[in-house]
Coordinates of C-alpha atoms in Angstrom, one line a residue:
X150 CA 38.4 -27.6 -109.5
X151 CA 36.9 -30.6 -111.1
X152 CA 34.7 -32.4 -108.5
X153 CA 33.7 -36.0 -108.7
X154 CA 32.4 -38.3 -106.0
X155 CA 36.0 -39.7 -105.8
X156 CA 37.7 -36.3 -105.2
X157 CA 35.5 -34.3 -102.9
X158 CA 37.7 -35.1 -99.9
X159 CA 40.9 -34.1 -101.9
X160 CA 39.3 -30.8 -103.0
X161 CA 38.3 -30.0 -99.3
X162 CA 41.9 -30.9 -98.1
X163 CA 43.4 -28.7 -100.8
X164 CA 41.1 -25.8 -99.9
X165 CA 42.0 -26.2 -96.2
X166 CA 45.7 -26.1 -97.1
X167 CA 45.2 -22.8 -98.8
X168 CA 42.9 -21.0 -96.5
X169 CA 39.5 -22.2 -97.7
X170 CA 37.2 -21.7 -100.6
X171 CA 36.7 -18.2 -102.0
X172 CA 34.3 -19.2 -104.8
X173 CA 33.4 -17.1 -107.8
X174 CA 32.6 -14.1 -105.4
X175 CA 36.2 -14.1 -104.3
X176 CA 37.3 -13.8 -107.9
X177 CA 34.8 -11.1 -108.8
X178 CA 35.9 -9.1 -105.8
X179 CA 39.5 -9.2 -106.9
X180 CA 39.6 -8.6 -110.7
X181 CA 43.2 -7.5 -111.4
X182 CA 43.4 -6.8 -115.2
X183 CA 41.7 -4.3 -117.4
X184 CA 40.2 -4.8 -120.9
X185 CA 39.4 -2.0 -123.3
X186 CA 36.3 -1.3 -125.4
X187 CA 36.8 -1.5 -129.2
X188 CA 34.5 -1.1 -132.2
X189 CA 33.7 -4.4 -134.1
X190 CA 32.7 -4.8 -137.7
X191 CA 29.1 -5.6 -138.6
X192 CA 25.6 -4.4 -137.5
X193 CA 24.6 -7.0 -135.0
X194 CA 27.0 -5.8 -132.3
X195 CA 27.7 -2.2 -131.3
X196 CA 31.1 -2.7 -129.6
X197 CA 33.3 -5.3 -128.1
X198 CA 36.4 -5.5 -126.0
X199 CA 40.1 -6.5 -126.2
X200 CA 42.4 -8.0 -123.5
X201 CA 45.2 -6.0 -122.0
X202 CA 48.4 -5.8 -123.9
X203 CA 50.1 -8.8 -122.2
X204 CA 47.2 -11.1 -122.8
X205 CA 47.0 -9.9 -126.5
X206 CA 50.6 -10.8 -127.1
X207 CA 50.9 -14.1 -125.2
X208 CA 52.0 -17.1 -127.2
X209 CA 51.1 -19.5 -124.5
X210 CA 47.3 -18.9 -124.0
X211 CA 44.6 -19.1 -126.7
X212 CA 41.0 -18.0 -125.9
X213 CA 38.3 -20.5 -127.0
X214 CA 34.8 -20.8 -125.4
X215 CA 32.5 -18.1 -124.1
X216 CA 29.5 -17.9 -121.7
X217 CA 27.8 -15.2 -119.6
X218 CA 25.9 -14.8 -116.4
X219 CA 22.8 -14.5 -118.6
X220 CA 23.3 -18.2 -119.5
X221 CA 23.7 -19.1 -115.8
X222 CA 20.9 -17.3 -114.0
X223 CA 17.3 -16.1 -114.7
X224 CA 18.4 -12.7 -113.3
X225 CA 21.2 -12.6 -115.9
X226 CA 23.7 -11.4 -113.3
X227 CA 25.9 -12.8 -110.5
X228 CA 25.5 -10.8 -107.3
X229 CA 24.3 -7.7 -109.3
X230 CA 27.2 -7.9 -111.8
X231 CA 26.9 -8.9 -115.5
X232 CA 29.8 -11.4 -116.1
X233 CA 31.4 -13.1 -119.1
X234 CA 33.7 -16.1 -118.9
X235 CA 36.1 -17.2 -121.5
X236 CA 38.0 -20.5 -121.6
X237 CA 41.7 -20.7 -122.8
X238 CA 44.0 -23.5 -123.5
X239 CA 47.8 -23.4 -123.1
X240 CA 50.2 -24.2 -125.9
X241 CA 53.5 -25.7 -124.8
X242 CA 56.1 -23.0 -124.6
X243 CA 59.7 -23.7 -123.5
X244 CA 58.6 -27.3 -122.6
X245 CA 55.8 -26.2 -120.3
X246 CA 52.1 -26.5 -120.7
X247 CA 49.8 -24.9 -118.1
X248 CA 46.6 -26.7 -119.1
X249 CA 43.4 -24.6 -119.1
X250 CA 42.2 -21.4 -117.6
X251 CA 39.0 -19.4 -117.3
X252 CA 38.9 -15.6 -117.5
X253 CA 36.1 -13.9 -115.5
X254 CA 35.2 -10.5 -117.0
X255 CA 32.9 -7.8 -115.6
X256 CA 31.0 -6.7 -118.7
X257 CA 30.3 -3.2 -117.5
X258 CA 33.9 -2.3 -116.3
X259 CA 35.9 -4.8 -118.4
X260 CA 38.0 -5.6 -115.4
X261 CA 38.9 -9.3 -115.4
X262 CA 41.0 -12.1 -113.8
X263 CA 42.3 -15.4 -115.0
X264 CA 41.6 -18.6 -113.0
X265 CA 43.7 -21.7 -113.6
X266 CA 41.5 -24.9 -113.9
X267 CA 43.1 -27.7 -111.8
X268 CA 42.6 -31.1 -110.5
X269 CA 43.5 -32.2 -106.9
X270 CA 46.6 -34.3 -106.6
X271 CA 49.0 -35.3 -103.9
X272 CA 52.7 -34.5 -103.5
X273 CA 54.8 -36.3 -100.8
X274 CA 51.6 -37.0 -98.9
X275 CA 50.4 -33.4 -99.0
X276 CA 47.5 -31.9 -100.9
X277 CA 48.6 -30.5 -104.3
X278 CA 47.1 -29.7 -107.6
X279 CA 47.8 -30.3 -111.3
X280 CA 46.6 -28.3 -114.3
X281 CA 43.5 -29.7 -116.1
X282 CA 45.1 -30.3 -119.5
X283 CA 42.2 -30.1 -122.0
X284 CA 41.7 -27.9 -125.1
X285 CA 38.7 -26.1 -123.4
X286 CA 37.1 -25.5 -126.8
X287 CA 33.7 -24.6 -125.4
X288 CA 32.1 -23.3 -122.2
X289 CA 28.6 -23.4 -120.6
X290 CA 27.8 -21.7 -117.3
X291 CA 24.7 -23.0 -115.6
X292 CA 24.0 -22.0 -112.0
X293 CA 26.9 -23.0 -109.8
X294 CA 28.5 -25.2 -112.5
X295 CA 30.8 -24.4 -115.3
X296 CA 30.9 -27.1 -118.1
X297 CA 34.1 -27.1 -120.1
X298 CA 34.3 -29.0 -123.5
X299 CA 37.6 -30.8 -123.5
X300 CA 38.0 -31.4 -127.2
X301 CA 38.6 -35.1 -127.7
X302 CA 38.3 -35.5 -123.9
X303 CA 34.6 -35.1 -123.1
X304 CA 33.0 -32.6 -120.8
X305 CA 34.5 -31.5 -117.5
X306 CA 32.2 -29.9 -114.9
X307 CA 33.6 -27.6 -112.3
X308 CA 31.8 -26.3 -109.3
X309 CA 32.4 -22.5 -109.0
X310 CA 32.0 -22.6 -105.2
X311 CA 35.2 -24.8 -105.2
X312 CA 37.5 -21.9 -106.3
X313 CA 40.4 -21.4 -104.0
X314 CA 43.1 -18.7 -103.9
X315 CA 46.7 -19.7 -103.9
X316 CA 50.0 -17.9 -103.9
X317 CA 51.2 -17.5 -107.5
X318 CA 54.2 -19.8 -108.0

């Protein structure tokens, strides 16, 4: 979630509506997809990884920026796990655009999960959310904050402690 002085209360109400904050720890404890190690060309890198088949074939989502827990913390890990994050932007498919998302990847196991980046909203007086619709062309993780470069829209800063889990729909 994007937190500003103007939307702290809205983010809190949204979290209460969905059972509270799970933060990045809640994501890392529930990685639900599996990447695969692959060889990469060149000498500077020994190997890389690829997304699962569904994520490789998607026409909606396009990966962009990349950052790691080594960027975020002096220990180079998050709770003992080396993590990588990738930003994606959504292309409009069948008239729908889903905004931006982040993938959280455990570098050692290549298990990962996608997290939709949203902004708080209101729908008929109830807390709601809407996708953050930016290109997400770059990414920097620094401590509890994730900075997303919204191409032609500036920088958006998200607080990783504000992650909530919602029912997929």
